Short mmCIF file of C-alpha atoms in Angstrom, two decimals:
data_model
loop_
_atom_site.label_atom_id
_atom_site.label_comp_id
_atom_site.label_asym_id
_atom_site.label_seq_id
_atom_site.Cartn_x
_atom_site.Cartn_y
_atom_site.Cartn_z
CA VAL A 1 19.34 2.29 -17.49
CA GLU A 2 18.87 3.88 -20.89
CA ALA A 3 20.67 5.95 -23.47
CA LEU A 4 20.65 9.58 -22.42
CA ASP A 5 17.97 11.71 -24.07
CA PHE A 6 16.76 8.64 -25.96
CA THR A 7 19.79 8.77 -28.24
CA ALA A 8 20.33 5.40 -29.91
CA VAL A 9 23.82 3.87 -29.72
CA TYR A 10 25.27 2.34 -32.90
CA ILE A 11 27.65 -0.58 -32.32
CA GLY A 12 29.61 -1.76 -35.31
CA GLY A 13 30.39 -5.13 -33.77
CA GLY A 14 32.68 -6.04 -30.88
CA THR A 15 31.88 -5.70 -27.19
CA MET A 16 30.04 -3.10 -25.13
CA GLU A 17 29.80 -3.09 -21.35
CA TYR A 18 27.42 -1.36 -18.97
CA ARG A 19 28.27 -1.10 -15.30
CA ILE A 20 25.22 -0.49 -13.14
CA LEU A 21 24.61 -0.03 -9.43
CA ARG A 22 21.44 -1.60 -8.13
CA ARG A 23 20.11 0.41 -5.19
CA GLY A 24 17.30 -0.20 -2.71
CA GLY A 25 15.63 2.39 -0.52
CA PRO A 26 12.69 4.67 -1.35
CA GLY A 27 12.99 4.53 -5.14
CA ARG A 28 10.23 3.36 -7.44
CA PHE A 29 11.13 -0.31 -7.10
CA GLY A 30 13.03 -0.34 -3.81
CA ASN A 31 14.90 -3.50 -2.89
CA LYS A 32 12.92 -5.83 -5.15
CA TRP A 33 13.86 -8.44 -7.68
CA LEU A 34 14.19 -7.05 -11.19
CA LYS A 35 13.82 -8.25 -14.74
CA ALA A 36 15.05 -6.58 -17.89
CA PHE A 37 13.80 -5.42 -21.27
CA LEU A 38 16.29 -4.64 -24.03
CA ARG A 39 15.16 -2.46 -26.92
CA TRP A 40 17.38 -2.94 -29.98
CA GLY A 41 17.50 -3.76 -33.69
CA THR A 42 19.72 -4.53 -36.70
CA SER A 43 19.67 -4.47 -40.50
CA TYR A 44 21.40 -7.88 -40.78
CA ASP A 45 19.78 -11.29 -41.04
CA ASP A 46 22.45 -13.21 -39.11
CA ALA A 47 23.26 -10.81 -36.26
CA THR A 48 23.75 -12.38 -32.84
CA ALA A 49 24.78 -11.09 -29.45
CA LYS A 50 26.25 -12.83 -26.44
CA ILE A 51 24.85 -11.32 -23.24
CA LEU A 52 26.52 -11.90 -19.88
CA VAL A 53 25.37 -10.36 -16.60
CA GLY A 54 27.60 -10.67 -13.56
CA ARG A 55 28.11 -9.29 -10.10
CA VAL A 56 31.34 -7.33 -9.75
CA ALA A 57 33.31 -5.73 -6.94
CA THR A 58 32.23 -2.41 -5.49
CA ASN A 59 35.62 -0.78 -5.04
CA GLY A 60 35.80 1.23 -8.21
CA LEU A 61 34.43 1.53 -11.72
CA ALA A 62 37.63 0.14 -13.21
CA ASP A 63 37.23 -3.20 -11.46
CA ARG A 64 35.72 -5.55 -14.06
CA GLU A 65 36.34 -8.89 -12.35
CA ILE A 66 33.07 -10.85 -12.39
CA LEU A 67 32.52 -12.46 -9.00
CA GLU A 68 29.30 -14.28 -9.91
CA VAL A 69 27.56 -14.88 -13.24
CA VAL A 70 23.88 -13.99 -12.89
CA TYR A 71 22.75 -14.62 -16.44
CA GLU A 72 24.31 -15.73 -19.74
CA THR A 73 22.80 -16.31 -23.17
CA THR A 74 23.39 -15.95 -26.92
CA ALA A 75 20.51 -14.26 -28.68
CA ASP A 76 19.52 -13.39 -32.24
CA VAL A 77 19.35 -9.64 -32.68
CA PRO A 78 15.85 -8.73 -33.93
CA GLY A 79 15.59 -7.11 -37.32
CA GLY A 80 16.84 -8.18 -40.76
CA SER A 81 17.86 -6.91 -44.17
CA ASP A 82 14.38 -5.47 -44.75
CA LYS A 83 14.91 -3.12 -41.79
CA LYS A 84 16.88 -0.42 -43.54
CA ASP A 85 17.08 1.92 -40.60
CA PRO A 86 15.98 0.29 -37.31
CA CYS A 87 15.54 2.40 -34.19
CA HIS A 88 15.47 5.53 -36.35
CA TYR A 89 13.91 8.82 -35.30
CA ASN A 90 14.02 11.50 -37.96
CA GLY A 91 13.30 14.37 -35.56
CA GLU A 92 10.31 15.58 -37.60
CA THR A 93 7.42 13.75 -35.92
CA THR A 94 6.02 15.53 -32.87
CA ASP A 95 2.93 13.45 -32.08
CA ASN A 96 4.82 10.18 -31.73
CA ILE A 97 8.58 9.97 -31.46
CA TYR A 98 8.44 6.30 -32.44
CA ALA A 99 6.57 6.84 -35.71
CA ASN A 100 9.44 5.37 -37.78
CA ASP A 101 10.83 3.15 -35.05
CA GLU A 102 11.41 -0.50 -35.95
CA CYS A 103 13.25 -1.39 -32.77
CA VAL A 104 12.11 -4.51 -30.93
CA SER A 105 11.74 -5.05 -27.17
CA THR A 106 13.12 -8.35 -25.91
CA PHE A 107 12.48 -9.67 -22.40
CA TYR A 108 15.31 -11.26 -20.41
CA ASP A 109 14.43 -13.10 -17.24
CA PHE A 110 17.26 -12.57 -14.80
CA ALA A 111 17.11 -11.22 -11.27
CA LEU A 112 19.30 -8.55 -9.73
CA LYS A 113 18.48 -9.38 -6.13
CA GLU A 114 21.28 -7.61 -4.28
CA ASP A 115 22.11 -3.96 -3.79
CA THR A 116 25.53 -4.05 -5.43
CA ASN A 117 27.40 -3.44 -8.70
CA TYR A 118 26.68 -5.46 -11.84
CA LEU A 119 28.30 -5.61 -15.25
CA ILE A 120 26.31 -6.23 -18.45
CA GLN A 121 28.64 -7.40 -21.19
CA MET A 122 27.34 -7.61 -24.78
CA THR A 123 29.40 -9.02 -27.67
CA PHE A 124 27.96 -8.44 -31.16
CA SER A 125 28.63 -10.33 -34.35
CA ARG A 126 27.12 -7.62 -36.57
CA PRO A 127 26.38 -3.88 -36.36
CA THR A 128 23.48 -3.27 -33.98
CA ILE A 129 21.60 -0.28 -32.64
CA LEU A 130 20.71 -0.15 -28.93
CA MET A 131 18.01 2.11 -27.48
CA TRP A 132 17.95 1.12 -23.80
CA TRP A 133 17.90 -1.44 -21.04
CA ASN A 134 14.75 -1.15 -18.90
CA PHE A 135 14.58 -2.85 -15.49
CA VAL A 136 11.24 -3.55 -13.81
CA PRO A 137 10.17 -5.63 -10.79
CA GLN A 138 10.11 -9.38 -11.20
CA ARG A 139 8.76 -10.11 -7.76
CA TRP A 140 7.72 -7.99 -4.79
CA THR A 141 8.68 -9.21 -1.32
CA LEU A 142 5.63 -8.69 0.89
CA PRO A 143 4.70 -6.64 2.80
CA ALA A 144 5.38 -3.78 0.38
CA ARG A 145 3.85 -0.85 -1.41
CA ILE A 146 3.64 -2.03 -5.03
CA VAL A 147 3.86 0.87 -7.45
CA ALA A 148 1.36 0.69 -10.30
CA ASP A 149 4.00 0.51 -13.04
CA GLY A 150 5.68 -2.45 -11.32
CA TYR A 151 3.39 -5.04 -12.92
CA ASP A 152 4.57 -8.40 -14.24
CA LYS A 153 1.80 -8.91 -16.82
CA THR A 154 -0.90 -6.82 -18.46
CA SER A 155 -3.89 -7.42 -20.71
CA ILE A 156 -2.55 -4.66 -22.95
CA PRO A 157 -0.22 -6.26 -25.52
CA PHE A 158 3.44 -5.49 -25.96
CA ALA A 159 4.32 -3.43 -29.01
CA ASN A 160 7.45 -3.63 -31.12
CA ALA A 161 6.93 -0.16 -32.52
CA ASN A 162 4.69 2.89 -32.45
CA LEU A 163 4.63 3.28 -28.70
CA TYR A 164 2.19 5.82 -27.34
CA PRO A 165 4.12 8.59 -25.53
CA ALA A 166 4.80 11.88 -27.25
CA THR A 167 7.48 12.78 -24.72
CA PRO A 168 9.93 10.23 -23.28
CA THR A 169 9.60 9.69 -19.54
CA GLU A 170 10.95 7.26 -16.97
CA CYS A 171 7.50 5.64 -16.77
CA GLU A 172 7.65 3.67 -20.04
CA ARG A 173 7.39 -0.12 -20.01
CA ASP A 174 7.78 -1.02 -23.72
CA ASP A 175 4.07 -1.72 -24.10
CA ASP A 176 0.93 0.23 -24.84
CA VAL A 177 -0.02 0.84 -21.21
CA SER A 178 -0.90 4.49 -20.80
CA MET A 179 1.20 6.11 -18.08
CA ARG A 180 2.25 9.54 -17.03
CA LEU A 181 4.84 11.03 -14.73
CA PHE A 182 3.72 13.31 -11.95
CA VAL A 183 5.84 14.68 -9.13
CA GLU A 184 4.16 16.61 -6.32
CA ASP A 185 5.45 19.79 -4.75
CA ASN A 186 5.88 17.67 -1.62
CA PRO A 187 7.82 14.63 -2.91
CA GLY A 188 7.72 12.90 0.46
CA GLN A 189 3.98 12.32 0.24
CA TYR A 190 4.08 9.93 -2.71
CA ARG A 191 7.77 9.09 -2.85
CA GLY A 192 8.31 6.26 -5.31
CA GLU A 193 4.79 6.59 -6.76
CA GLU A 194 5.51 9.13 -9.47
CA CYS A 195 4.37 6.90 -12.36
CA ILE A 196 0.59 6.71 -12.71
CA VAL A 197 -1.10 3.97 -14.75
CA ASN A 198 -4.21 5.09 -16.61
CA GLY A 199 -6.76 2.30 -16.97
CA LYS A 200 -10.03 1.98 -18.86
CA ALA A 201 -12.69 -0.73 -18.71
CA THR A 202 -11.33 -4.31 -19.12
CA ASP A 203 -7.69 -3.24 -18.66
CA GLU A 204 -5.91 -5.35 -16.06
CA TRP A 205 -2.47 -5.82 -14.54
CA GLU A 206 -0.89 -8.65 -12.57
CA TYR A 207 1.86 -8.35 -9.97
CA ASN A 208 4.01 -11.13 -8.51
CA GLY A 209 4.56 -11.14 -4.76
CA PHE A 210 6.32 -13.39 -2.29
CA VAL A 211 5.10 -13.78 1.30
CA GLU A 212 8.03 -14.41 3.62
CA GLU A 213 6.00 -14.84 6.81
CA GLU A 214 2.61 -16.48 7.23
CA ALA A 215 0.17 -13.92 8.60
CA ILE A 216 -2.96 -11.91 7.82
CA TYR A 217 -2.21 -9.24 5.23
CA ASP A 218 -4.31 -6.16 4.50
CA PHE A 219 -4.72 -4.85 0.95
CA SER A 220 -5.58 -1.37 -0.25
CA ALA A 221 -5.42 0.39 -3.61
CA ARG A 222 -4.49 4.05 -4.10
CA VAL A 223 -6.54 5.22 -7.07
CA SER A 224 -8.43 8.15 -8.55
CA SER A 225 -10.99 8.71 -11.31
CA ASN A 226 -12.77 11.49 -13.18
CA VAL A 227 -15.69 9.31 -14.32
CA LEU A 228 -18.79 8.73 -12.19
CA ASP A 229 -19.45 5.10 -11.11
CA SER A 230 -16.01 3.85 -12.10
CA THR A 231 -15.27 0.50 -10.46
CA PHE A 232 -12.28 -1.80 -10.16
CA LEU A 233 -11.49 -5.30 -8.91
CA LEU A 234 -8.61 -6.31 -6.65
CA GLU A 235 -7.86 -10.03 -6.50
CA ILE A 236 -5.24 -11.97 -4.55
CA THR A 237 -4.38 -15.62 -5.26
CA SER A 238 -2.05 -17.72 -3.14
CA VAL A 239 -0.13 -20.14 -5.34
CA SER A 240 0.72 -22.23 -2.26
CA ASN A 241 -2.86 -23.21 -1.39
CA GLY A 242 -4.82 -22.06 -4.45
CA LYS A 243 -7.15 -19.80 -2.45
CA THR A 244 -8.36 -16.50 -3.88
CA TRP A 245 -9.65 -13.35 -2.18
CA SER A 246 -11.26 -10.54 -4.15
CA ALA A 247 -13.33 -7.39 -3.77
CA GLU A 248 -14.87 -4.79 -6.04
CA LYS A 249 -14.74 -1.11 -5.20
CA ASN A 250 -16.56 1.92 -6.53
CA VAL A 251 -14.37 5.00 -6.93
CA THR A 252 -16.50 7.43 -4.98
CA CYS A 253 -13.92 10.20 -4.67
CA LEU A 254 -13.85 11.86 -8.08
CA ALA A 255 -10.71 13.71 -9.13
CA GLU A 256 -12.72 16.33 -10.99
CA GLU A 257 -14.10 17.46 -7.64
CA MET A 258 -10.68 17.47 -6.01
CA SER A 259 -8.25 19.29 -8.33
CA PHE A 260 -8.27 16.72 -11.13
CA PRO A 261 -6.38 14.65 -11.94
CA ASP A 262 -4.13 14.22 -8.91
CA PHE A 263 -6.41 13.57 -5.97
CA TYR A 264 -5.91 9.98 -4.82
CA HIS A 265 -7.83 7.99 -2.27
CA ASP A 266 -6.79 4.80 -0.46
CA TYR A 267 -9.53 2.18 -0.78
CA SER A 268 -9.17 -0.48 1.90
CA MET A 269 -10.16 -3.81 0.34
CA PHE A 270 -9.80 -6.78 2.69
CA GLY A 271 -7.54 -8.89 4.88
CA ALA A 272 -6.30 -12.30 3.71
CA PRO A 273 -4.57 -15.05 5.75
CA LEU A 274 -1.63 -15.83 3.44
CA PRO A 275 0.84 -18.72 3.80
CA THR A 276 4.46 -18.28 2.81
CA GLY A 277 5.11 -18.51 -0.90
CA VAL A 278 4.19 -16.82 -4.17
CA VAL A 279 1.01 -14.76 -4.53
CA ARG A 280 -0.48 -13.16 -7.62
CA ILE A 281 -2.09 -9.75 -7.26
CA ARG A 282 -4.47 -8.64 -10.01
CA ILE A 283 -6.20 -5.31 -10.45
CA LYS A 284 -8.79 -4.86 -13.19
CA VAL A 285 -10.86 -1.86 -14.29
CA LEU A 286 -14.47 -3.03 -14.53
CA LYS A 287 -16.16 0.21 -15.49
CA GLY A 288 -15.21 3.75 -16.36
CA THR A 289 -11.69 5.08 -15.94
CA VAL A 290 -9.34 4.44 -13.03
CA PHE A 291 -5.95 6.07 -12.42
CA ILE A 292 -3.81 3.67 -10.37
CA ARG A 293 -0.95 4.85 -8.21
CA SER A 294 -0.08 1.89 -5.99
CA ILE A 295 -1.27 -1.20 -4.13
CA LEU A 296 -0.30 -1.53 -0.48
CA VAL A 297 0.13 -4.95 1.11
CA SER A 298 0.71 -4.69 4.86
CA LYS A 299 1.01 -7.28 7.59
CA ARG A 300 -1.41 -7.19 10.50
CA PRO A 301 0.26 -6.36 13.83
CA ASP A 302 1.72 -9.40 15.56
CA SER A 303 0.44 -8.55 19.03
CA PRO A 304 -3.00 -10.05 19.67
CA VAL A 305 -5.79 -8.27 21.49
CA VAL A 306 -5.59 -9.44 25.12
CA PHE A 307 -8.72 -9.21 27.24
CA PRO A 308 -8.94 -8.00 29.92
CA GLY A 309 -6.00 -5.66 29.64
CA ARG A 310 -4.67 -2.85 27.49
CA ILE A 311 -5.61 -2.81 23.80
CA GLN A 312 -3.51 -0.68 21.47
CA ALA A 313 -5.63 1.46 19.17
CA GLU A 314 -3.80 0.20 16.06
CA TYR A 315 -4.90 -3.42 16.73
CA TYR A 316 -8.38 -2.78 15.33
CA ALA A 317 -10.03 -5.58 13.36
CA ARG A 318 -12.18 -3.25 11.25
CA SER A 319 -12.58 0.48 10.78
CA SER A 320 -14.74 3.04 9.04
CA GLU A 321 -11.79 4.61 7.24
CA GLY A 322 -12.06 4.68 3.47
CA GLU A 323 -15.84 4.61 3.64
CA ILE A 324 -17.02 7.89 5.15
CA GLU A 325 -15.59 10.75 3.08
CA CYS A 326 -12.90 11.79 0.62
CA ARG A 327 -10.02 13.40 2.41
CA GLY A 328 -7.02 12.43 0.30
CA THR A 329 -4.28 10.01 1.27
CA ASN A 330 -2.07 9.59 4.27
CA ALA A 331 0.80 12.04 3.86
CA GLY A 332 3.80 9.95 4.71
CA PRO A 333 2.88 7.39 7.43
CA SER A 334 5.41 5.74 9.71
CA GLU A 335 6.55 2.31 8.48
CA LYS A 336 5.84 0.80 11.90
CA CYS A 337 2.36 2.28 12.08
CA TYR A 338 0.67 1.66 8.73
CA ARG A 339 -2.04 -0.95 8.30
CA GLY A 340 -2.67 -0.71 4.57
CA ASP A 341 -5.77 1.47 4.75
CA ARG A 342 -6.50 5.16 5.13
CA VAL A 343 -6.11 5.18 8.90
CA ASP A 344 -3.69 7.99 9.72
CA MET A 345 -1.20 6.81 12.36
CA ILE A 346 1.88 8.25 14.04
CA ASN A 347 4.66 7.06 16.29
CA VAL A 348 3.89 8.05 19.88
CA PRO A 349 6.24 10.66 21.38
CA GLU A 350 9.20 9.66 23.50
CA GLY A 351 8.13 8.70 27.02
CA GLU A 352 4.60 7.74 25.96
CA SER A 353 3.55 4.09 26.35
CA GLY A 354 3.03 1.98 23.24
CA VAL A 355 4.43 2.42 19.73
CA CYS A 356 1.65 3.84 17.53
CA ALA A 357 -1.41 6.04 17.90
CA ILE A 358 -4.29 6.71 15.52
CA ASN A 359 -3.86 10.31 14.47
CA THR A 360 -6.38 13.07 13.75
CA ILE A 361 -9.59 11.04 14.10
CA PHE A 362 -12.56 12.67 12.39
CA LYS A 363 -16.19 12.86 13.44
CA ASP A 364 -18.15 9.60 12.93
CA GLU A 365 -15.05 7.43 12.57
CA TRP A 366 -15.14 4.11 14.41
CA TYR A 367 -12.80 1.23 15.19
CA GLU A 368 -13.80 -2.34 16.08
CA TYR A 369 -11.93 -4.84 18.24
CA ASP A 370 -12.75 -8.54 18.66
CA ILE A 371 -12.44 -9.82 22.23
CA THR A 372 -13.13 -13.04 24.14
CA ALA A 373 -14.26 -12.82 27.78
CA ASP A 374 -13.52 -15.93 29.84
CA GLU A 375 -16.16 -15.03 32.43
CA SER A 376 -19.08 -12.69 32.88
CA ALA A 377 -18.08 -9.60 34.85
CA TYR A 378 -18.13 -5.83 35.15
CA TYR A 379 -15.16 -3.92 33.76
CA ALA A 380 -13.76 -0.45 34.25
CA LEU A 381 -12.60 1.34 31.09
CA SER A 382 -9.86 3.90 30.53
CA PHE A 383 -8.74 5.66 27.35
CA ARG A 384 -5.42 7.27 26.46
CA MET A 385 -6.17 10.29 24.27
CA SER A 386 -4.97 13.71 23.18
CA THR A 387 -6.77 16.59 21.48
CA ARG A 388 -6.76 20.33 20.83
CA ARG A 389 -10.50 20.78 20.45
CA ASN A 390 -12.78 22.61 22.89
CA PRO A 391 -14.12 20.28 25.61
CA GLN A 392 -17.71 20.50 24.39
CA GLU A 393 -16.59 19.41 20.90
CA ARG A 394 -14.78 16.20 21.78
CA GLY A 395 -16.09 12.85 22.89
CA TRP A 396 -16.98 9.29 21.96
CA HIS A 397 -18.91 6.26 23.12
CA VAL A 398 -18.38 2.47 23.26
CA GLU A 399 -20.65 -0.15 21.73
CA LEU A 400 -20.75 -3.83 22.70
CA ASP A 401 -22.13 -6.01 19.91
CA GLY A 402 -23.93 -3.00 18.42
CA GLU A 403 -25.39 -1.61 21.68
CA ASP A 404 -24.19 1.59 23.34
CA VAL A 405 -22.91 0.55 26.79
CA THR A 406 -21.21 3.73 28.01
CA GLY A 407 -23.17 6.70 26.74
CA PHE A 408 -21.31 9.81 25.63
CA ILE A 409 -17.80 9.96 27.13
CA GLU A 410 -16.69 13.53 27.60
CA PHE A 411 -13.15 14.82 27.76
CA PRO A 412 -12.47 16.46 31.15
CA PHE A 413 -12.09 20.22 31.04
CA ALA A 414 -8.66 19.95 32.67
CA LEU A 415 -7.33 17.87 29.79
CA LYS A 416 -4.18 19.23 28.18
CA GLU A 417 -4.82 20.60 24.74
CA GLY A 418 -2.45 19.65 21.96
CA PHE A 419 -1.77 16.63 19.80
CA GLU A 420 0.73 14.13 21.23
CA GLN A 421 0.07 15.38 24.78
CA PHE A 422 -1.67 12.23 25.93
CA VAL A 423 -3.65 11.81 29.15
CA THR A 424 -5.63 8.91 30.57
CA VAL A 425 -9.40 9.41 30.59
CA PRO A 426 -11.30 7.03 32.92
CA VAL A 427 -14.87 6.10 32.04
CA GLU A 428 -17.27 6.66 34.92
CA LYS A 429 -19.67 3.86 34.06
CA HIS A 430 -18.62 0.25 34.44
CA VAL A 431 -19.53 -2.09 31.58
CA TYR A 432 -20.97 -5.57 32.04
CA ILE A 433 -19.59 -8.07 29.52
CA PRO A 434 -20.93 -11.65 29.43
CA SER A 435 -18.55 -14.52 28.79
CA GLY A 436 -17.89 -15.39 25.15
CA LYS A 437 -16.84 -13.61 21.96
CA HIS A 438 -17.81 -9.98 21.42
CA THR A 439 -17.12 -6.96 19.22
CA ILE A 440 -16.15 -3.69 20.84
CA ARG A 441 -16.69 -0.56 18.72
CA VAL A 442 -15.18 2.78 19.73
CA PHE A 443 -17.29 5.42 17.96
CA PHE A 444 -16.15 9.04 17.83
CA ASP A 445 -19.10 11.42 18.05
CA PHE A 446 -16.70 14.34 17.63
CA GLY A 447 -13.32 14.40 15.95
CA LYS A 448 -9.86 15.92 16.03
CA VAL A 449 -8.41 13.52 18.59
CA ASP A 450 -5.46 11.13 18.81
CA PHE A 451 -6.11 7.63 20.17
CA ASN A 452 -3.26 5.62 21.74
CA TRP A 453 -4.91 2.78 23.70
CA PHE A 454 -7.82 1.76 25.91
CA SER A 455 -7.97 -0.79 28.72
CA PHE A 456 -10.43 -3.09 30.50
CA THR A 457 -9.93 -3.87 34.20
CA LYS A 458 -12.15 -6.39 35.93
CA VAL A 459 -14.11 -4.89 38.83
CA THR A 460 -13.92 -7.30 41.79
CA LYS A 461 -15.84 -5.28 44.40
CA ARG A 462 -18.76 -2.99 43.68
CA SER A 463 -20.89 -1.24 46.27
CA MET A 464 -24.62 -1.93 46.40
CA LEU A 465 -25.29 1.71 45.51
CA ASP A 466 -22.90 1.50 42.57
CA LYS A 467 -24.59 -1.68 41.35
CA LYS A 468 -28.05 -0.21 41.72
CA GLN A 469 -27.04 2.93 39.78
CA ARG A 470 -25.65 0.81 36.97
CA GLY A 471 -28.51 -1.67 36.84
CA GLY A 472 -26.75 -4.42 38.76
CA TYR A 473 -29.73 -5.00 41.08
CA ASN A 474 -33.48 -5.06 40.51
CA SER A 475 -35.59 -3.51 43.26
CA THR A 476 -38.27 -5.72 44.89
CA ARG A 477 -41.26 -4.70 47.10
CA LEU A 478 -41.73 -6.71 50.23
CA ASN A 479 -45.20 -6.63 51.90
CA ALA A 480 -45.19 -7.73 55.53
CA HIS A 481 -48.08 -7.95 58.05
CA TRP A 482 -47.29 -7.54 61.73
CA GLU A 483 -49.57 -8.69 64.49
#
């Protein structure tokens, strides 16, 4: 909420009211708590203003009945008799529109938590000039995609004047944080992430989050850089138990090689078991320059990996994604099928079993699954896949604790070609798995496939020939002497 075209409003005393509608959805801040900055000033020493914020009815703009008072205070208006012309812009400066600006930004800590209509009522004792109200997130309810400009604190100090931008944009935060507005030709790809924070070494930002459900949460940062060896730190602290998780990441995908400056890469950081309560999320530039677009906090799928049985592809514990090459970001993932990393997932088509499938798997990608076998046994494997590649260019293998146990698994020639046309591919060779905990890795030797699920079925009866072929028996020579 701000004055149109950055035109300051002069109030000669009395009362001014703003009626605002707080909306959720896919906007920059979604359905999050908000806090407010008011930029204003006066040329009087004793100017005060009574500020009241209340929730009002939604049945028309003329309805001013306050149903609930959200915030109320009486504040001194910043300025004084030495400020002859506060909030003034003479129209002559082109490099910095705030060159003669003596307005002051004041922070007011109240939360607009509901998607409804609010009324801001301001009663002034003296003439005052208002520039704008600016609402930013106070707390992010997790899981969520946290946009870079939705920070609560920054190492870059607030400024009362001489702000940096030469052209006013919706990305300003009343401080000296460098930001810019960028909207893609395809707005659905980065919807809500139009404001990019530009960070240099030692710059840092802190975001407040609230975990509603205890679970393991995955963290990833969507960033870019045009400087070789740029690095950044992502740190998560749970206020409830005092534990901290952190990781450093090198920005290996340089924007200058990918149509600088708007090539962004999702760097998967780590998973953290978070209790309910407040968490603090900090991102810091350690070296070089980092352009920050967003931080994604996503909850691990609730369904555990059951063994033996069917394992959904999206229940992986670890993956190679984010580590093997620079391919850009996921272009609009399904809400139900996003894990907080660069794994591209889709909703399975109607009639197909499961909910999600890993989409467009590339060569040399792999996915790991942690299992526990109650007993030692042989197991038959099956995979649910789709592809549109030639048969000789598609296949994968399975590793058990780092050892290849299947050999190359080939797609059958009769397989339907086309993404989302899934078929079940049985694995010819049975796999022996000892009792205990193990790691299963599905490694894709060739790419361009979709992966829905795979299953383990215990083999109860195996022929002697089958066992001998698969190493189940050792041959022994018997020497006998007959008389």
